[in-house]
Amino acid sequence: MQCSEAEIGSLFLFEKLAPEQLARLCREGRVERFEPGPVYAEGEPATCFYVLLEGTLVLSSRIGGQDVEVNRSSSRGVYAGAFHAYLGDRVRQVYVSSLRVIEPSRFFVLPAETFARVMHEWFPMGVHLLEGLFFGTKNTQQAIGQRERLQALGSLSAGLTHELNNPAAAAVRATSALRERVAGMRHKLGAIAAGPYRRDSLQILVEVQERTAERVAKATTLSPLEASDLEDAISDWLDDHGIEGGWQLAPTFVQAGLDTDWLDQVALAVGEDILEGAVRWLNYTVETELLMNEIEDSTTRVSTLVNAARQYSQLDRAPYQVADVHELLDSTLLMLAAKIGPHITVVKNYDRTLPKIPAYPGELNQVWTNLIDNAVSAMNTGDDAPGTLTVRTARDEDHLLVEFGDTGPGIPEDIRDRVFDPFFTTKPVGQGTGLGLDISWRIVVNKHHGDLRVQSTPGDTRFQVRLPLTATGPDTPQEPS
């Protein structure tokens, strides 16, 4: 269609241009009429800059596999398309949204190359300022995002160190005590060997020792009241049989799940003449078994924490793979256990029938970390105000839903739409960068083609992550090794 210099000169974008500049735009650009329907699609090469002359346009973005409308306008002069063309090859030149018209519409269309040339020729200072703004903002986001990740890493490292210290210290203490008990057993063994014990009595004593070790492995935990009553009963039994210091031996026997019936069996098996020596020998056996159990529990705890850290960081694993969301959630919760603290109750409501999904597990763990951290900060609990963190998974049509609920005060309605904006935070100065939710949104929406949204009322705030059950991009996920 014919391009009118007067018409494009009446638009707010071009109203300050000189006649020769308007003439060049008309000469190198064109006016096109579009019937209702698509004009261009998100992700296609950005070849043209569109300025609305007449009609109504709708801009939409692809979110979670669906086109979500982000803008609708009938105002003359609104523009879309290749408006980053002036940046050249320094950014990927594709349409960042989809454009369609809902009624017959006319556009002034300028090729991207022409738009870039006239910007540099007519507005060199403006181009420098826009470039500085674009790349400055981008670099600032990256720097603060890196700081956010480093802060999260520091917090996780501190929590992991704290969690590892307890079982490691317990293992060291148990090992030291075990050395003393083994030394005592050697001494007692020497005393038994030198004593007037018959061979058959020693054989019976060894058999009792084996049965005792088996009972220790099967010991059940008693309530404090039950344990106290049993200690009294065992102490009285030992006193009745002339064994001194029974009150010192009783707690060990109770912890091992032994009782007076067991002591009666020992007395019958070895006889009164060697009973005291046998009981003290068995006490060393019990203590040794208990200490080895403690060492095993402690080292297992350390191993579990190390495996959780490896799962969390996704070391030695493909970045894009088929992953079990529940494993990722459990590893993140374990890594954040110290930060969550004892006053927050964690409730897991998992649908274990859900399939594994194609994902970037390391980046999803970052999302879980940000959402859990926000929930814990929102609850800000103490002894007088316990909180509950609920982690739920479910199927939502062709998506997998992961929901994080907290019992904090909620997000006010007037700022609810801004929580995913970069640099927006409700935390005190110095405690938040405002990029945690923005990073999470970009990981879920841009990288996984999913959806992230929030529902909030006082006492019930829920961040909901929806992830596709099947791969939606060109990459092929690897099976976990």
Coordinates of C-alpha atoms in Angstrom, one line a residue:
M1 CA 0.0 0.0 0.0
Q2 CA 1.1 3.6 -0.6
C3 CA 3.2 5.1 2.2
S4 CA 2.2 8.7 3.2
E5 CA 4.9 10.9 4.7
A6 CA 2.2 13.0 6.3
E7 CA 0.6 9.9 7.9
I8 CA 3.7 8.4 9.4
G9 CA 4.9 11.9 10.4
S10 CA 1.8 12.3 12.5
L11 CA 2.8 9.3 14.7
F12 CA 4.5 10.1 18.0
L13 CA 7.6 8.1 17.0
F14 CA 8.3 10.1 13.9
E15 CA 6.7 13.5 14.6
K16 CA 10.1 15.2 15.2
L17 CA 11.8 13.9 12.0
A18 CA 12.7 16.2 9.1
P19 CA 10.9 15.9 5.7
E20 CA 13.9 14.2 4.1
Q21 CA 14.0 11.6 6.9
L22 CA 10.3 10.9 6.5
A23 CA 10.8 10.5 2.8
R24 CA 13.6 8.0 3.4
L25 CA 11.4 6.0 5.7
C26 CA 8.6 5.8 3.1
R27 CA 11.2 5.0 0.4
E28 CA 12.8 2.1 2.3
G29 CA 9.8 1.0 4.3
R30 CA 6.3 0.1 3.3
V31 CA 2.7 0.1 4.5
E32 CA 1.0 -3.3 4.8
R33 CA -2.6 -4.4 5.5
F34 CA -3.2 -7.5 7.6
E35 CA -6.4 -9.4 8.0
P36 CA -7.3 -10.9 11.4
G37 CA -4.7 -13.5 12.3
P38 CA -1.0 -13.9 13.0
V39 CA 1.6 -11.4 11.8
Y40 CA 4.7 -13.1 13.2
A41 CA 5.5 -15.8 15.8
E42 CA 7.8 -15.7 18.9
G43 CA 11.2 -17.2 18.2
E44 CA 11.2 -16.5 14.5
P45 CA 14.1 -14.3 13.0
A46 CA 13.3 -10.6 13.7
T47 CA 13.3 -9.2 10.2
C48 CA 10.9 -6.2 10.5
F49 CA 9.9 -3.3 12.8
Y50 CA 6.1 -2.8 12.9
V51 CA 4.3 0.4 13.8
L52 CA 0.5 0.4 14.0
L53 CA -1.3 2.8 11.8
E54 CA -4.8 1.5 12.1
G55 CA -6.6 -1.5 13.8
T56 CA -5.9 -3.5 16.9
L57 CA -2.9 -5.6 17.8
V58 CA -2.4 -8.3 20.4
L59 CA 1.0 -9.3 21.8
S60 CA 1.4 -12.7 23.5
S61 CA 4.2 -14.8 25.0
R62 CA 4.6 -18.5 25.1
I63 CA 4.3 -19.6 28.8
G64 CA 4.0 -23.3 29.8
G65 CA 3.1 -24.4 26.3
Q66 CA 0.3 -21.8 26.0
D67 CA 0.2 -18.3 24.4
V68 CA -0.5 -15.8 27.2
E69 CA -1.7 -12.3 26.1
V70 CA 0.7 -9.6 27.5
N71 CA -0.6 -6.5 25.6
R72 CA -3.5 -5.4 23.5
S73 CA -3.7 -1.9 21.9
S74 CA -5.5 0.2 19.2
S75 CA -3.3 3.3 19.8
R76 CA -1.7 4.6 16.7
G77 CA 2.1 4.5 16.8
V78 CA 2.5 1.5 19.1
Y79 CA 5.4 -0.6 17.9
A80 CA 6.6 -4.2 18.0
G81 CA 9.0 -6.5 16.3
A82 CA 12.7 -6.0 15.7
F83 CA 13.2 -3.0 18.1
H84 CA 16.6 -4.5 19.2
A85 CA 18.0 -4.4 15.7
Y86 CA 20.3 -1.5 16.6
L87 CA 22.2 -3.9 18.9
G88 CA 23.3 -6.0 15.9
D89 CA 24.9 -9.4 16.4
R90 CA 25.5 -8.8 20.1
V91 CA 22.1 -10.1 20.9
R92 CA 20.1 -12.9 19.2
Q93 CA 17.8 -11.2 16.7
V94 CA 14.5 -13.1 17.1
Y95 CA 10.9 -11.9 17.9
V96 CA 10.5 -12.0 21.7
S97 CA 6.7 -12.3 21.5
S98 CA 4.0 -13.2 19.0
L99 CA 2.0 -10.5 17.2
R100 CA -1.5 -10.9 15.8
V101 CA -4.4 -8.6 14.8
I102 CA -8.0 -9.1 15.7
E103 CA -9.4 -6.8 13.0
P104 CA -8.2 -5.6 9.6
S105 CA -5.1 -3.5 10.5
R106 CA -2.5 -1.4 8.7
F107 CA 1.2 -1.2 9.8
F108 CA 4.1 0.8 8.7
V109 CA 6.8 -1.9 8.2
L110 CA 10.5 -1.1 8.3
P111 CA 13.1 -3.8 7.5
A112 CA 15.3 -4.5 10.5
E113 CA 18.5 -3.5 8.7
T114 CA 17.0 -0.2 7.7
F115 CA 15.8 0.4 11.3
A116 CA 19.3 -0.3 12.6
R117 CA 21.0 2.0 10.1
V118 CA 18.7 5.0 10.6
M119 CA 19.0 4.6 14.4
H120 CA 22.8 4.8 14.2
E121 CA 22.8 7.6 11.6
W122 CA 20.1 9.8 13.1
F123 CA 20.4 9.2 16.8
P124 CA 24.0 8.1 17.6
M125 CA 24.0 9.4 21.1
G126 CA 20.6 7.8 21.8
V127 CA 21.9 4.5 20.5
H128 CA 24.9 4.7 22.9
L129 CA 22.6 5.4 25.7
L130 CA 20.2 2.6 24.8
E131 CA 23.1 0.2 24.4
G132 CA 24.4 1.2 27.8
L133 CA 21.0 0.8 29.4
F134 CA 20.4 -2.6 27.8
F135 CA 23.8 -4.2 28.5
G136 CA 24.2 -2.4 31.8
T137 CA 20.9 -3.8 33.1
K138 CA 21.8 -7.2 31.7
N139 CA 25.2 -7.2 33.4
T140 CA 23.7 -5.9 36.6
Q141 CA 21.2 -8.7 36.6
Q142 CA 23.9 -11.3 36.0
A143 CA 26.2 -9.8 38.7
I144 CA 23.4 -9.7 41.3
G145 CA 22.2 -13.1 40.2
Q146 CA 25.7 -14.5 40.7
R147 CA 25.8 -12.9 44.2
E148 CA 22.4 -14.4 44.9
R149 CA 23.7 -17.9 44.0
L150 CA 26.9 -17.3 46.0
Q151 CA 24.8 -16.3 49.0
A152 CA 22.7 -19.4 48.6
L153 CA 25.8 -21.5 48.2
G154 CA 27.3 -20.0 51.4
S155 CA 24.1 -20.7 53.3
L156 CA 24.0 -24.2 52.1
S157 CA 27.7 -24.8 52.8
A158 CA 27.2 -23.5 56.4
G159 CA 24.1 -25.7 56.9
L160 CA 25.9 -28.8 55.4
T161 CA 28.9 -28.2 57.6
H162 CA 26.7 -28.0 60.6
E163 CA 24.8 -31.1 59.7
L164 CA 28.1 -33.0 58.9
N165 CA 29.7 -31.9 62.1
N166 CA 27.2 -33.6 64.4
P167 CA 27.5 -37.2 63.1
A168 CA 31.3 -36.8 62.5
A169 CA 31.8 -35.7 66.1
A170 CA 29.6 -38.6 67.3
A171 CA 31.7 -41.1 65.3
V172 CA 34.9 -39.7 66.8
R173 CA 33.6 -39.9 70.3
A174 CA 32.3 -43.4 69.8
T175 CA 35.6 -44.6 68.2
S176 CA 37.5 -43.2 71.2
A177 CA 35.1 -45.0 73.7
L178 CA 35.3 -48.2 71.6
R179 CA 39.0 -48.2 71.9
E180 CA 38.7 -48.1 75.7
R181 CA 36.1 -50.9 75.8
V182 CA 38.2 -53.1 73.5
A183 CA 41.2 -52.6 75.8
G184 CA 38.9 -53.5 78.8
M185 CA 37.8 -56.6 77.0
R186 CA 41.4 -57.7 76.4
H187 CA 42.1 -57.2 80.1
K188 CA 39.0 -59.1 81.1
L189 CA 39.8 -61.9 78.7
G190 CA 43.2 -62.2 80.3
A191 CA 41.6 -62.4 83.7
I192 CA 39.2 -65.1 82.6
A193 CA 41.9 -67.1 80.9
A194 CA 44.0 -67.0 84.1
G195 CA 41.0 -67.8 86.4
P196 CA 39.8 -71.3 87.5
Y197 CA 37.3 -71.6 84.7
R198 CA 36.5 -74.9 83.0
R199 CA 36.6 -75.2 79.3
D200 CA 32.9 -76.0 78.9
S201 CA 32.1 -72.9 81.0
L202 CA 34.1 -70.7 78.7
Q203 CA 32.4 -72.3 75.7
I204 CA 29.0 -71.5 77.3
L205 CA 30.1 -68.0 78.0
V206 CA 31.1 -67.4 74.3
E207 CA 27.7 -68.8 73.2
V208 CA 25.9 -66.4 75.6
Q209 CA 28.1 -63.6 74.3
E210 CA 26.9 -64.4 70.7
R211 CA 23.2 -64.5 71.7
T212 CA 23.7 -61.2 73.6
A213 CA 25.2 -59.5 70.5
E214 CA 22.2 -60.7 68.5
R215 CA 19.7 -59.2 71.0
V216 CA 21.5 -55.8 70.9
A217 CA 21.0 -55.6 67.2
K218 CA 17.2 -56.2 67.7
A219 CA 16.8 -53.8 70.6
T220 CA 13.6 -51.7 70.7
T221 CA 13.4 -48.1 72.0
L222 CA 11.7 -47.7 75.3
S223 CA 10.0 -44.7 76.8
P224 CA 11.8 -42.8 79.5
L225 CA 9.5 -44.3 82.2
E226 CA 9.9 -47.8 80.9
A227 CA 13.7 -47.5 80.7
S228 CA 13.8 -46.1 84.3
D229 CA 11.7 -49.0 85.7
L230 CA 13.8 -51.6 83.8
E231 CA 17.1 -50.0 85.1
D232 CA 15.8 -50.3 88.7
A233 CA 14.8 -53.9 88.2
I234 CA 18.2 -54.9 86.6
S235 CA 20.1 -53.0 89.3
D236 CA 18.1 -54.8 92.0
W237 CA 18.8 -58.2 90.3
L238 CA 22.6 -57.5 90.2
D239 CA 22.6 -56.5 93.8
D240 CA 20.7 -59.6 94.8
H241 CA 23.4 -61.7 93.0
G242 CA 26.3 -60.0 94.8
I243 CA 27.5 -58.0 91.7
E244 CA 28.8 -54.6 92.9
G245 CA 28.1 -51.4 91.0
G246 CA 24.9 -52.8 89.4
W247 CA 23.6 -49.3 89.0
Q248 CA 26.5 -48.5 86.6
L249 CA 25.8 -51.6 84.5
A250 CA 22.0 -51.4 84.3
P251 CA 21.7 -48.4 81.9
T252 CA 23.9 -50.2 79.3
F253 CA 21.9 -53.4 79.5
V254 CA 18.6 -51.5 79.2
Q255 CA 19.9 -49.6 76.1
A256 CA 20.7 -52.9 74.6
G257 CA 17.2 -54.3 75.2
L258 CA 18.2 -56.8 77.9
D259 CA 16.2 -57.5 81.0
T260 CA 16.1 -59.6 84.1
D261 CA 14.8 -62.7 82.2
W262 CA 18.0 -62.5 80.1
L263 CA 20.1 -62.2 83.3
D264 CA 18.3 -65.3 84.7
Q265 CA 19.3 -67.2 81.5
V266 CA 22.9 -66.1 81.9
A267 CA 23.0 -67.2 85.5
L268 CA 21.7 -70.6 84.6
A269 CA 24.1 -71.0 81.7
V270 CA 27.4 -70.0 83.5
G271 CA 26.7 -70.8 87.2
E272 CA 27.1 -68.6 90.2
D273 CA 30.9 -69.2 90.5
I274 CA 31.7 -67.2 87.4
L275 CA 28.5 -65.1 87.2
E276 CA 30.1 -61.7 88.1
G277 CA 33.0 -62.1 85.7
A278 CA 30.5 -63.3 82.9
V279 CA 28.2 -60.3 83.5
R280 CA 31.1 -57.8 83.4
W281 CA 32.5 -59.5 80.2
L282 CA 29.0 -59.3 78.6
N283 CA 28.8 -55.7 79.6
Y284 CA 31.9 -55.0 77.6
T285 CA 30.3 -56.9 74.7
V286 CA 27.1 -54.9 74.9
E287 CA 29.0 -51.6 75.1
T288 CA 31.1 -52.6 72.1
E289 CA 28.1 -53.5 70.1
L290 CA 26.3 -50.2 71.0
L291 CA 29.3 -48.1 70.1
M292 CA 29.7 -49.9 66.8
N293 CA 26.0 -49.2 66.1
E294 CA 26.6 -45.5 66.9
I295 CA 29.6 -45.4 64.6
E296 CA 27.5 -47.1 61.8
D297 CA 24.6 -44.6 62.3
S298 CA 27.0 -41.6 62.3
T299 CA 28.9 -42.7 59.2
T300 CA 25.6 -43.6 57.5
R301 CA 24.3 -40.1 58.2
V302 CA 27.5 -38.6 56.8
S303 CA 27.2 -40.7 53.7
T304 CA 23.5 -39.7 53.3
L305 CA 24.4 -36.0 53.5
V306 CA 27.2 -36.4 51.0
N307 CA 24.9 -38.2 48.6
A308 CA 22.3 -35.5 49.1
A309 CA 24.9 -32.8 48.3
R310 CA 25.9 -34.7 45.2
Q311 CA 22.2 -35.1 44.2
Y312 CA 21.7 -31.4 44.8
S313 CA 24.7 -30.2 42.9
Q314 CA 24.1 -32.8 40.1
L315 CA 27.9 -33.6 40.0
D316 CA 28.9 -35.9 37.2
R317 CA 25.5 -35.8 35.6
A318 CA 24.1 -34.6 32.3
P319 CA 22.6 -31.1 32.6
Y320 CA 19.4 -32.2 30.8
Q321 CA 18.1 -35.6 31.8
V322 CA 15.1 -37.6 32.9
A323 CA 14.8 -36.8 36.6
D324 CA 12.7 -37.9 39.6
V325 CA 11.3 -34.6 41.1
H326 CA 10.9 -36.3 44.5
E327 CA 14.6 -37.1 44.7
L328 CA 15.4 -33.5 43.9
L329 CA 13.0 -32.2 46.5
D330 CA 14.3 -34.5 49.2
S331 CA 17.9 -33.6 48.5
T332 CA 17.1 -29.9 48.7
L333 CA 15.1 -30.2 51.9
L334 CA 18.0 -32.2 53.5
M335 CA 20.5 -29.5 52.3
L336 CA 18.3 -26.8 53.8
A337 CA 17.5 -28.6 57.1
A338 CA 19.7 -26.3 59.2
K339 CA 18.1 -23.2 57.6
I340 CA 14.5 -24.6 58.1
G341 CA 15.2 -25.2 61.8
P342 CA 13.4 -27.1 64.4
H343 CA 10.4 -24.8 64.7
I344 CA 9.1 -25.4 61.2
T345 CA 7.3 -28.7 60.5
V346 CA 7.9 -30.0 57.0
V347 CA 5.0 -32.0 55.6
K348 CA 5.6 -34.0 52.4
N349 CA 2.5 -34.8 50.4
Y350 CA 4.0 -36.6 47.4
D351 CA 2.2 -38.5 44.7
R352 CA 4.8 -41.2 44.2
T353 CA 3.0 -42.5 41.1
L354 CA 4.1 -39.5 39.1
P355 CA 6.6 -40.3 36.3
K356 CA 10.1 -39.0 35.9
I357 CA 10.2 -35.9 33.7
P358 CA 12.8 -34.3 31.3
A359 CA 14.4 -31.4 33.1
Y360 CA 17.6 -29.6 34.1
P361 CA 17.8 -31.0 37.7
G362 CA 20.6 -28.7 38.9
E363 CA 18.5 -25.6 38.0
L364 CA 15.3 -27.0 39.4
N365 CA 17.1 -27.5 42.7
Q366 CA 17.9 -23.8 42.6
V367 CA 14.2 -23.1 42.1
W368 CA 13.3 -25.3 45.1
T369 CA 16.0 -23.5 47.2
N370 CA 14.6 -20.1 46.4
L371 CA 11.0 -21.0 47.1
I372 CA 11.8 -22.8 50.3
D373 CA 14.1 -20.0 51.5
N374 CA 11.3 -17.5 50.8
A375 CA 8.7 -19.6 52.7
V376 CA 11.0 -19.9 55.7
S377 CA 11.7 -16.2 55.7
A378 CA 8.0 -15.4 55.4
M379 CA 7.1 -17.6 58.4
N380 CA 10.0 -16.1 60.5
T381 CA 9.2 -18.6 63.2
G382 CA 10.4 -19.0 66.8
D383 CA 9.4 -20.9 69.9
D384 CA 6.2 -19.0 70.2
A385 CA 5.2 -19.1 66.5
P386 CA 5.8 -22.5 64.9
G387 CA 5.2 -22.8 61.2
T388 CA 4.5 -25.5 58.6
L389 CA 6.1 -25.9 55.2
T390 CA 4.1 -28.2 53.0
V391 CA 5.6 -29.6 49.8
R392 CA 3.1 -31.3 47.5
T393 CA 3.3 -33.0 44.2
A394 CA 0.4 -33.9 41.9
R395 CA -0.5 -34.4 38.3
D396 CA -2.2 -31.4 36.6
E397 CA -3.3 -32.7 33.2
D398 CA -0.2 -32.9 31.1
H399 CA 2.0 -31.1 33.7
L400 CA 3.6 -32.1 37.0
L401 CA 2.7 -29.8 39.8
V402 CA 5.1 -29.0 42.7
E403 CA 3.5 -26.8 45.3
F404 CA 5.3 -25.1 48.3
G405 CA 2.9 -23.9 51.0
D406 CA 3.7 -21.9 54.1
T407 CA 1.7 -20.5 57.0
G408 CA 3.2 -17.1 56.9
P409 CA 1.3 -13.8 56.9
G410 CA 0.8 -13.9 53.1
I411 CA 1.6 -11.6 50.3
P412 CA -0.5 -8.3 50.1
E413 CA -2.7 -8.2 47.0
D414 CA -1.3 -4.9 45.8
I415 CA 2.2 -6.4 45.4
R416 CA 1.3 -9.9 44.4
D417 CA 1.8 -9.2 40.7
R418 CA 5.3 -7.8 41.3
V419 CA 6.9 -10.7 43.2
F420 CA 8.5 -12.1 40.1
D421 CA 9.9 -8.7 38.9
P422 CA 13.7 -8.4 39.0
F423 CA 15.0 -6.6 42.0
F424 CA 11.6 -6.5 43.8
T425 CA 11.9 -7.7 47.4
T426 CA 9.9 -7.4 50.6
K427 CA 12.9 -8.4 52.7
P428 CA 14.8 -5.8 54.8
V429 CA 17.7 -3.9 53.1
G430 CA 20.7 -6.1 52.9
Q431 CA 18.8 -9.4 53.2
G432 CA 17.5 -9.9 49.7
T433 CA 18.4 -9.0 46.1
G434 CA 15.0 -9.4 44.6
L435 CA 16.3 -11.9 42.0
G436 CA 15.4 -15.2 43.6
L437 CA 11.9 -15.4 42.3
D438 CA 12.9 -13.8 39.0
I439 CA 15.6 -16.4 38.5
S440 CA 13.1 -19.1 39.4
W441 CA 10.6 -17.8 37.0
R442 CA 13.1 -17.8 34.1
I443 CA 14.2 -21.3 34.9
V444 CA 10.7 -22.7 35.1
V445 CA 9.1 -20.7 32.2
N446 CA 11.9 -19.9 29.8
K447 CA 14.1 -23.0 30.2
H448 CA 11.5 -25.7 31.1
H449 CA 8.5 -24.2 29.3
G450 CA 6.5 -24.5 32.5
D451 CA 4.5 -22.1 34.7
L452 CA 5.2 -20.5 38.0
R453 CA 2.4 -18.7 39.9
V454 CA 1.5 -17.7 43.5
Q455 CA -1.8 -17.9 45.5
S456 CA -1.8 -16.2 48.9
T457 CA -4.1 -15.5 51.8
P458 CA -3.0 -14.8 55.4
G459 CA -1.7 -18.1 56.8
D460 CA -1.7 -19.9 53.4
T461 CA 0.7 -18.9 50.7
R462 CA 1.4 -21.3 47.9
F463 CA 3.9 -21.1 45.1
Q464 CA 3.0 -23.5 42.3
V465 CA 5.5 -24.9 39.8
R466 CA 4.1 -26.7 36.7
L467 CA 6.5 -28.7 34.6
P468 CA 5.7 -30.5 31.3
L469 CA 5.6 -34.3 31.6
T470 CA 7.2 -34.6 28.1
A471 CA 10.1 -32.8 26.4
T472 CA 9.1 -29.6 24.7
G473 CA 12.4 -28.4 23.2
P474 CA 14.9 -29.7 20.7
D475 CA 17.2 -31.2 23.3
T476 CA 17.1 -34.9 24.1
P477 CA 17.2 -35.7 27.8
Q478 CA 19.6 -38.4 29.0
E479 CA 18.7 -41.2 31.3
P480 CA 20.3 -40.8 34.7
S481 CA 23.3 -43.0 35.3

